[in-house]
mmCIF file of C-alpha atoms in Angstrom:
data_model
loop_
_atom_site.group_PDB
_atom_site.id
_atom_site.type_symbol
_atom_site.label_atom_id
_atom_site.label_comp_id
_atom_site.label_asym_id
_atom_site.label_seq_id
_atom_site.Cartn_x
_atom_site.Cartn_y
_atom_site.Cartn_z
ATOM 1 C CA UNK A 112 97.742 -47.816 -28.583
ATOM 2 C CA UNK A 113 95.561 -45.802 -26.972
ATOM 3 C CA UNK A 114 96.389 -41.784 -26.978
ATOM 4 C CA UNK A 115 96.113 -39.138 -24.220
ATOM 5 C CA UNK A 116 96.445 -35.325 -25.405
ATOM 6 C CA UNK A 117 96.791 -32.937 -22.943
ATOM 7 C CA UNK A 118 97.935 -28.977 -23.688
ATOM 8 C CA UNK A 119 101.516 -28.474 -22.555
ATOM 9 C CA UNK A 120 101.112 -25.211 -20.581
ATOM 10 C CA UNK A 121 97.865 -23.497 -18.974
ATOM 11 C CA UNK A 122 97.959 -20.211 -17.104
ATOM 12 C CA UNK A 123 95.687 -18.405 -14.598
ATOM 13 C CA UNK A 124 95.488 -15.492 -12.495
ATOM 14 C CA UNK A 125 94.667 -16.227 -8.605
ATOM 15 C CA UNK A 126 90.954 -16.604 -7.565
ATOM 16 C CA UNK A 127 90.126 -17.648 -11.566
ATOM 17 C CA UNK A 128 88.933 -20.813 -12.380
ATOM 18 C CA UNK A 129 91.662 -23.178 -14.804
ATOM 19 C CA UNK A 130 90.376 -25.948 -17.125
ATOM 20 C CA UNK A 131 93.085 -28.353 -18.049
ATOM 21 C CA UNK A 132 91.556 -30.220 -20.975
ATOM 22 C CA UNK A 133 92.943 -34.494 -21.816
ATOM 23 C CA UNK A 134 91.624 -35.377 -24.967
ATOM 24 C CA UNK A 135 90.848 -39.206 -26.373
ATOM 25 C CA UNK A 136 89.258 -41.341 -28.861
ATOM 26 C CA UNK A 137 85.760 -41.654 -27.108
ATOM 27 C CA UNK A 138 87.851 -40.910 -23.941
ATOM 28 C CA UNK A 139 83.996 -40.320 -22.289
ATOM 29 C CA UNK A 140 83.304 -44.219 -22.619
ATOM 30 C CA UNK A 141 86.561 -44.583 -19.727
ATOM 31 C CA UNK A 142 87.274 -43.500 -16.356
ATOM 32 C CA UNK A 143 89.561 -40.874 -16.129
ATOM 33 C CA UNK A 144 91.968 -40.142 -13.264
ATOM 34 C CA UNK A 145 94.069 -36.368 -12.862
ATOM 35 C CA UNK A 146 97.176 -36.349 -10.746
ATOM 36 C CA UNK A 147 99.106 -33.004 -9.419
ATOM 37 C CA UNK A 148 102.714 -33.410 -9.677
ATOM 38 C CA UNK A 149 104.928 -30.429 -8.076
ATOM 39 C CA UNK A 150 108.819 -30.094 -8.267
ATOM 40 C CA UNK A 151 110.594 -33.078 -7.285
ATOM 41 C CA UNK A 152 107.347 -34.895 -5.017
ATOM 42 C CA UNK A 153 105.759 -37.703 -6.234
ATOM 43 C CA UNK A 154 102.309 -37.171 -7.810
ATOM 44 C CA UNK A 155 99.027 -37.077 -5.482
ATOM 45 C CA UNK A 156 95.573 -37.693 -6.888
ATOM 46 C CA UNK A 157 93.513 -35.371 -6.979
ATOM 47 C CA UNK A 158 90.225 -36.861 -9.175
ATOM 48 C CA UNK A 159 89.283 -40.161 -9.162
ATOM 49 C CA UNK A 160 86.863 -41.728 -12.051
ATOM 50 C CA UNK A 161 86.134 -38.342 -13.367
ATOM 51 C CA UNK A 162 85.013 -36.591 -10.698
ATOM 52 C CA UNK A 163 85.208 -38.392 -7.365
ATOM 53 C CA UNK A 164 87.913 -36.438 -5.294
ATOM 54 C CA UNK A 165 90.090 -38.649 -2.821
ATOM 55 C CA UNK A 166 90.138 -37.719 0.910
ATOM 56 C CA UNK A 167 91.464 -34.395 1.766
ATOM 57 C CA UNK A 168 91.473 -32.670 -2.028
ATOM 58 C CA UNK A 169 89.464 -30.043 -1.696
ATOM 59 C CA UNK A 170 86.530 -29.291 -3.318
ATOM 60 C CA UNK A 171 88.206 -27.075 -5.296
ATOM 61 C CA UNK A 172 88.928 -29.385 -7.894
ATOM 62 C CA UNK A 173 86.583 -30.619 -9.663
ATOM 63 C CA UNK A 174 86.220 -33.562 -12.964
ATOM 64 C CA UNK A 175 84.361 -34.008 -15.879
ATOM 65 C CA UNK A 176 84.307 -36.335 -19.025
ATOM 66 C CA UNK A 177 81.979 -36.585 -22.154
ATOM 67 C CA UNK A 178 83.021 -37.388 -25.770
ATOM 68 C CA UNK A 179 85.962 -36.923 -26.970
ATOM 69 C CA UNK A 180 87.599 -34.958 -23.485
ATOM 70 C CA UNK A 181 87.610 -35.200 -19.834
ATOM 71 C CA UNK A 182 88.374 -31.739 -18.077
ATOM 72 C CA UNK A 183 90.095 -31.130 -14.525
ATOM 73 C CA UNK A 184 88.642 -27.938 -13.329
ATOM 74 C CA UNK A 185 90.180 -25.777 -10.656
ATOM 75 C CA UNK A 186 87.742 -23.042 -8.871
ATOM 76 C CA UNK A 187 89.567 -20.128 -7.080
ATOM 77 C CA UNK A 188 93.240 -20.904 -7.777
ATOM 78 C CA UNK A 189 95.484 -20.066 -5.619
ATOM 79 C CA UNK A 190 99.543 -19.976 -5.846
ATOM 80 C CA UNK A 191 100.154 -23.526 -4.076
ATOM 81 C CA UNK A 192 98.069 -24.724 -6.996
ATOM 82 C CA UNK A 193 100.904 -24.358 -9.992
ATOM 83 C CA UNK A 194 102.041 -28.104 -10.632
ATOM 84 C CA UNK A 195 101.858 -30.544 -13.582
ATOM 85 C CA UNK A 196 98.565 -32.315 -14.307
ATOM 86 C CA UNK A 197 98.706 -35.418 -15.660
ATOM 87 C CA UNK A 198 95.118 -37.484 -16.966
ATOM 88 C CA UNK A 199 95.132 -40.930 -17.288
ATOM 89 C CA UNK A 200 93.131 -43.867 -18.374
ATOM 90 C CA UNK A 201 92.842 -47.698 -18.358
ATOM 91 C CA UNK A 202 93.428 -49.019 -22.137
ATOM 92 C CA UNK A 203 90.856 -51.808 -21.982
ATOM 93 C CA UNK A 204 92.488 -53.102 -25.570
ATOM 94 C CA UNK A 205 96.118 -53.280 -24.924
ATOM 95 C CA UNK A 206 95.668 -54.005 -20.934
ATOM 96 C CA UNK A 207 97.520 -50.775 -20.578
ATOM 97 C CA UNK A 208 97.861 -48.085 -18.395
ATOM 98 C CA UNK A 209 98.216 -44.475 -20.342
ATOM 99 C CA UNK A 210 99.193 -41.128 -19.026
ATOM 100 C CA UNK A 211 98.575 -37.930 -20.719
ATOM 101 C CA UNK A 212 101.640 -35.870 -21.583
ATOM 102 C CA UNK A 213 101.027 -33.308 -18.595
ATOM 103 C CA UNK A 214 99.838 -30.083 -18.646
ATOM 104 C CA UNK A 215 101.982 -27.314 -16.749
ATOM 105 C CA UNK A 216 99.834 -24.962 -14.506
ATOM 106 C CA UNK A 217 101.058 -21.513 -13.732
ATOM 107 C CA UNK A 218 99.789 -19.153 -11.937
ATOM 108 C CA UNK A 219 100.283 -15.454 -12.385
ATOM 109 C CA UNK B 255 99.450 -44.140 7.115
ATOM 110 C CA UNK B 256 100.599 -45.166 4.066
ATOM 111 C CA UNK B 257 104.130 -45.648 3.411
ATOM 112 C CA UNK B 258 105.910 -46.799 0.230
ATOM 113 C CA UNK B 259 109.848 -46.364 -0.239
ATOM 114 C CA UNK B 260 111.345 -47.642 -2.808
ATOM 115 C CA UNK B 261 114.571 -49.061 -2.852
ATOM 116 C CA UNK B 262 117.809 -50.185 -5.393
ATOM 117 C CA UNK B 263 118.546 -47.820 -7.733
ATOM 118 C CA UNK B 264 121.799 -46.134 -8.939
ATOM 119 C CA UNK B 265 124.156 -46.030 -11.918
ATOM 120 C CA UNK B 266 124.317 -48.312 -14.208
ATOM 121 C CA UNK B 267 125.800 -49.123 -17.789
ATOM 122 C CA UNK B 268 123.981 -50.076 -20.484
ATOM 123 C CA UNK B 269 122.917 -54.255 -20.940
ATOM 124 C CA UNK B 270 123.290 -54.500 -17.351
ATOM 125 C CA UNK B 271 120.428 -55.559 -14.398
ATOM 126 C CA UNK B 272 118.772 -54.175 -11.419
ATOM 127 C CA UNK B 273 116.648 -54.654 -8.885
ATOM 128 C CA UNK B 274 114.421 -52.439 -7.463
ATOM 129 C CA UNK B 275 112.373 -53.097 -4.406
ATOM 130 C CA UNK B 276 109.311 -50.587 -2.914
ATOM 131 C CA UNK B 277 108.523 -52.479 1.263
ATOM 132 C CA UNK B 278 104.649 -51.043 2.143
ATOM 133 C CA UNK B 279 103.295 -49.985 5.176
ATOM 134 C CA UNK B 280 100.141 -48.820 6.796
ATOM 135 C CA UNK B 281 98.126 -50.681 4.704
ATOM 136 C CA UNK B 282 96.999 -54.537 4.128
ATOM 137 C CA UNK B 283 99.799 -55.101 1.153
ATOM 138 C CA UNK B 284 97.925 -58.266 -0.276
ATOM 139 C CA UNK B 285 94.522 -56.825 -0.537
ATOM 140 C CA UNK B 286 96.252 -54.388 -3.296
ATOM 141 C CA UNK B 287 97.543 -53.962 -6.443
ATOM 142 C CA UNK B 288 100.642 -51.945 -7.394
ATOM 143 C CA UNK B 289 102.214 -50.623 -9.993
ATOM 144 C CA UNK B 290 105.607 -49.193 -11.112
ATOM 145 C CA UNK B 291 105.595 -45.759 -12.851
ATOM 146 C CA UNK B 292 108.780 -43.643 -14.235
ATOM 147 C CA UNK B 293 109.979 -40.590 -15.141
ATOM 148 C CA UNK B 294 112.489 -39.291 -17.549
ATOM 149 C CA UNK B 295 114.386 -36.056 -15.814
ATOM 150 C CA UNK B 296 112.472 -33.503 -17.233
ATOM 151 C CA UNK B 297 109.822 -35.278 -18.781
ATOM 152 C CA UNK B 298 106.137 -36.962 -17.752
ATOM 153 C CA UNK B 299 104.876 -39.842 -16.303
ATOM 154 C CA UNK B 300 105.741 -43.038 -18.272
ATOM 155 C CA UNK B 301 103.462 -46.185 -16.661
ATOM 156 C CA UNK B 302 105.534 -49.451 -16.175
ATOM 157 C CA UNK B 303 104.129 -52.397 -15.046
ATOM 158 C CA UNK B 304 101.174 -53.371 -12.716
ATOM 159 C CA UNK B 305 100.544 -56.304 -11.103
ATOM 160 C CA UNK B 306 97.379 -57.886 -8.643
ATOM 161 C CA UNK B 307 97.014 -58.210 -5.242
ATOM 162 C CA UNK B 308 97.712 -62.158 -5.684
ATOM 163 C CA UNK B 309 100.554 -61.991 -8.342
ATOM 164 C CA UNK B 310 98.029 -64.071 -10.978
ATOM 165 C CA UNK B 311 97.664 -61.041 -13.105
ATOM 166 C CA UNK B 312 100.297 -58.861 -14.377
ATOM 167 C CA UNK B 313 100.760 -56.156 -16.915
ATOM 168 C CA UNK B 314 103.499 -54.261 -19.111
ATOM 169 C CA UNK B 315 104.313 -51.159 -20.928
ATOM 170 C CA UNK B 316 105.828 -51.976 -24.747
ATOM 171 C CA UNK B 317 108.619 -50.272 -24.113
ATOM 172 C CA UNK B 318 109.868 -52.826 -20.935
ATOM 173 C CA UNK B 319 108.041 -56.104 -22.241
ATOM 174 C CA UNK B 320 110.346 -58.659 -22.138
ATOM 175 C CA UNK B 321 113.100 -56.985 -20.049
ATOM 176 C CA UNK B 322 111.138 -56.283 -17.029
ATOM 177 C CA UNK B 323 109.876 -58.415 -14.025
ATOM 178 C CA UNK B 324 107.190 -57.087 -11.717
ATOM 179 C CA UNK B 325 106.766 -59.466 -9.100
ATOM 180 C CA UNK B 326 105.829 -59.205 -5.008
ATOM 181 C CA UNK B 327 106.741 -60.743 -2.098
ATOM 182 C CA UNK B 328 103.654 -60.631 -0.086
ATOM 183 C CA UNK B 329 104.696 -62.169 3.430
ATOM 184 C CA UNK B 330 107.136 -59.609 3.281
ATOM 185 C CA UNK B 331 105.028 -56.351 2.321
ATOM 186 C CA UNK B 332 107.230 -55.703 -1.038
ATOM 187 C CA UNK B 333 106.933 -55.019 -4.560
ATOM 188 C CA UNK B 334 109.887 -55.549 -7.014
ATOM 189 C CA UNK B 335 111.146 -54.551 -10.474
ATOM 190 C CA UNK B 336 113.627 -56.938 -12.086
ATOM 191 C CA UNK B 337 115.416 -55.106 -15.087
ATOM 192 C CA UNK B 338 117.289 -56.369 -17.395
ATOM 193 C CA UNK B 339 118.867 -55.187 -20.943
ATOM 194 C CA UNK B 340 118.682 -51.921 -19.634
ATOM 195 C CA UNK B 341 119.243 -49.152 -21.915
ATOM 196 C CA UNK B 342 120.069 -45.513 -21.797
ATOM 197 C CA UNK B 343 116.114 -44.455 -22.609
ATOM 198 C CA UNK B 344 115.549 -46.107 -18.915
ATOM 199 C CA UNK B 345 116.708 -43.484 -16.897
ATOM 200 C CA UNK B 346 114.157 -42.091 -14.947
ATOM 201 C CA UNK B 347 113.113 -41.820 -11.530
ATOM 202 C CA UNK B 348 111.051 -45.224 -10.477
ATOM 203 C CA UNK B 349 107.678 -44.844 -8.643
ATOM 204 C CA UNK B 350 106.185 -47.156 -6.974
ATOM 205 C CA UNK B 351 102.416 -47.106 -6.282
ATOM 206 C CA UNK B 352 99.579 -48.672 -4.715
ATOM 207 C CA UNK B 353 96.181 -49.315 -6.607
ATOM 208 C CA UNK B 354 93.161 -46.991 -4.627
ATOM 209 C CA UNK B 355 90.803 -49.659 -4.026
ATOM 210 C CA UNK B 356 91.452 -53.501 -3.215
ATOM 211 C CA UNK B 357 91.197 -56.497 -5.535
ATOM 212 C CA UNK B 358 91.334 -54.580 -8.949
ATOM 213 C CA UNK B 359 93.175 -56.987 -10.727
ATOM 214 C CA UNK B 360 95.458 -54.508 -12.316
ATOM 215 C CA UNK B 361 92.690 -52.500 -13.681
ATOM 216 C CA UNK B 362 92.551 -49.190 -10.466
ATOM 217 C CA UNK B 363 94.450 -46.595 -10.745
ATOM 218 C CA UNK B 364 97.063 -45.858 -8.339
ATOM 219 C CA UNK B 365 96.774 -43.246 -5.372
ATOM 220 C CA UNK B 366 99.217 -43.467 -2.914
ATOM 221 C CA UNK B 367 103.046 -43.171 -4.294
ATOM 222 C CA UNK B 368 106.349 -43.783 -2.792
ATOM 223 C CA UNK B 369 108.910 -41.008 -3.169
ATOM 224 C CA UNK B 370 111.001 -42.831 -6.117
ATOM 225 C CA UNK B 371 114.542 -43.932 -6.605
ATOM 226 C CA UNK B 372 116.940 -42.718 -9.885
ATOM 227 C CA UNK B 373 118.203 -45.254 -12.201
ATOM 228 C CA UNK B 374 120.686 -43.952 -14.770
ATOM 229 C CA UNK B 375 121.979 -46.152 -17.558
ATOM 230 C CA UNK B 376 125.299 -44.430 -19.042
ATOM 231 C CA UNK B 377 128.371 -45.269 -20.488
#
């Protein structure tokens, strides 16, 4: 089955710019979705087919995808920011759904 | 606006069933697909099971095929998870989800989630 690889912890300082990387085979020929998870909420979406950004996420956030990893990118972080990431992907071999293992985001 | 709140869980033992149910709001339920997603306390996000706006089309993790139902009740706006065999590796708080664009078949991803409800399977 297909396999998501995502760094367990990233940290930044305020007003820098995080990368939170999601690795997979050829992962650039799929769409690729990021989520935000904070402490005990459900997750919100927060890129959409690589880089599309639902209503209301600011533009702060930002996707990308090519090869062999798709990257969430964060511009100006700011406190309200630390969360889990999780990427994820449609598994057009195994009709599956697959989530990266989430990437912790503090901020210092 | 949106609203998904799912519904049934609790404490269980292991082998037995449960039901859990996620009623929809604010949206047209039978234009979308939805999916089930959990999470083991402490860990990540584990998808479960999608199925399509009509019912036709309906997909599973490998760790619940053949122990888990998805199925909808679209006159009355809800999703459900039948689950049976359950074992102690199920506990997790349930999500329930709706896809982010309408007649996906199973293939969108999901944007909008409900809040969740804890099953725990113990002895």
């Amino acid at each position: 089955s297909y396999v998501l690889t995502q760094p367990p912890s990233v940290s930044v300082a305020p007003g820098k710019t995080a990368r939170i990387t999601c690795g997979g085979n050829n992962i650039g020929s799929k769409n690729v979705h990021w989520y935000q998870q904070k402490p005990g909420q459900a997750p919100v979406m927060v890129v959409y087919e690589n880089s599309d950004r639902p209503s209301g996420i600011p533009e702060r956030f930002s996707g990308s995808n090519s090869g062999n990893t798709a990257t969430l990118t964060i511009s100006r972080v700011e406190a309200g920011d630390e969360a889990d990431y999780y990427c994820q992907v449609w598994d057009t071999t195994s009709y599956h759904w697959v989530f990266g293992g989430g990437t912790k985001l503090t901020v210092l | 606006q949106v609203q998904l709140v799912e519904s049934g869980g609790g404490v269980v033992q292991p082998g037995w069933s449960l039901r859990l149910s996620c009623a929809a709001s604010g949206f047209t339920f039978t234009n979308y697909g939805m999916h089930w997603v959990r999470q083991a306390p402490g860990k990540g996000l584990e998808w479960v099971s999608v199925i399509s706006d009509d019912g036709n089309k309906k997909y599973y993790a490998d760790s619940v095929k053949g122990r888990f139902t998805i199925s909808r009740d679209n006159s009355k706006n809800t999703l459900y998870l039948q689950m049976n065999s359950l074992r102690t590796a199920d506990t997790a708080v349930y999500f329930c989800a709706k896809d982010v664009a309408i007649y996906c078949g199973g293939e969108c991803p999901p944007d909008y989630w409900g809040q969740g409800t804890l099953v725990t399977v113990s002895s």
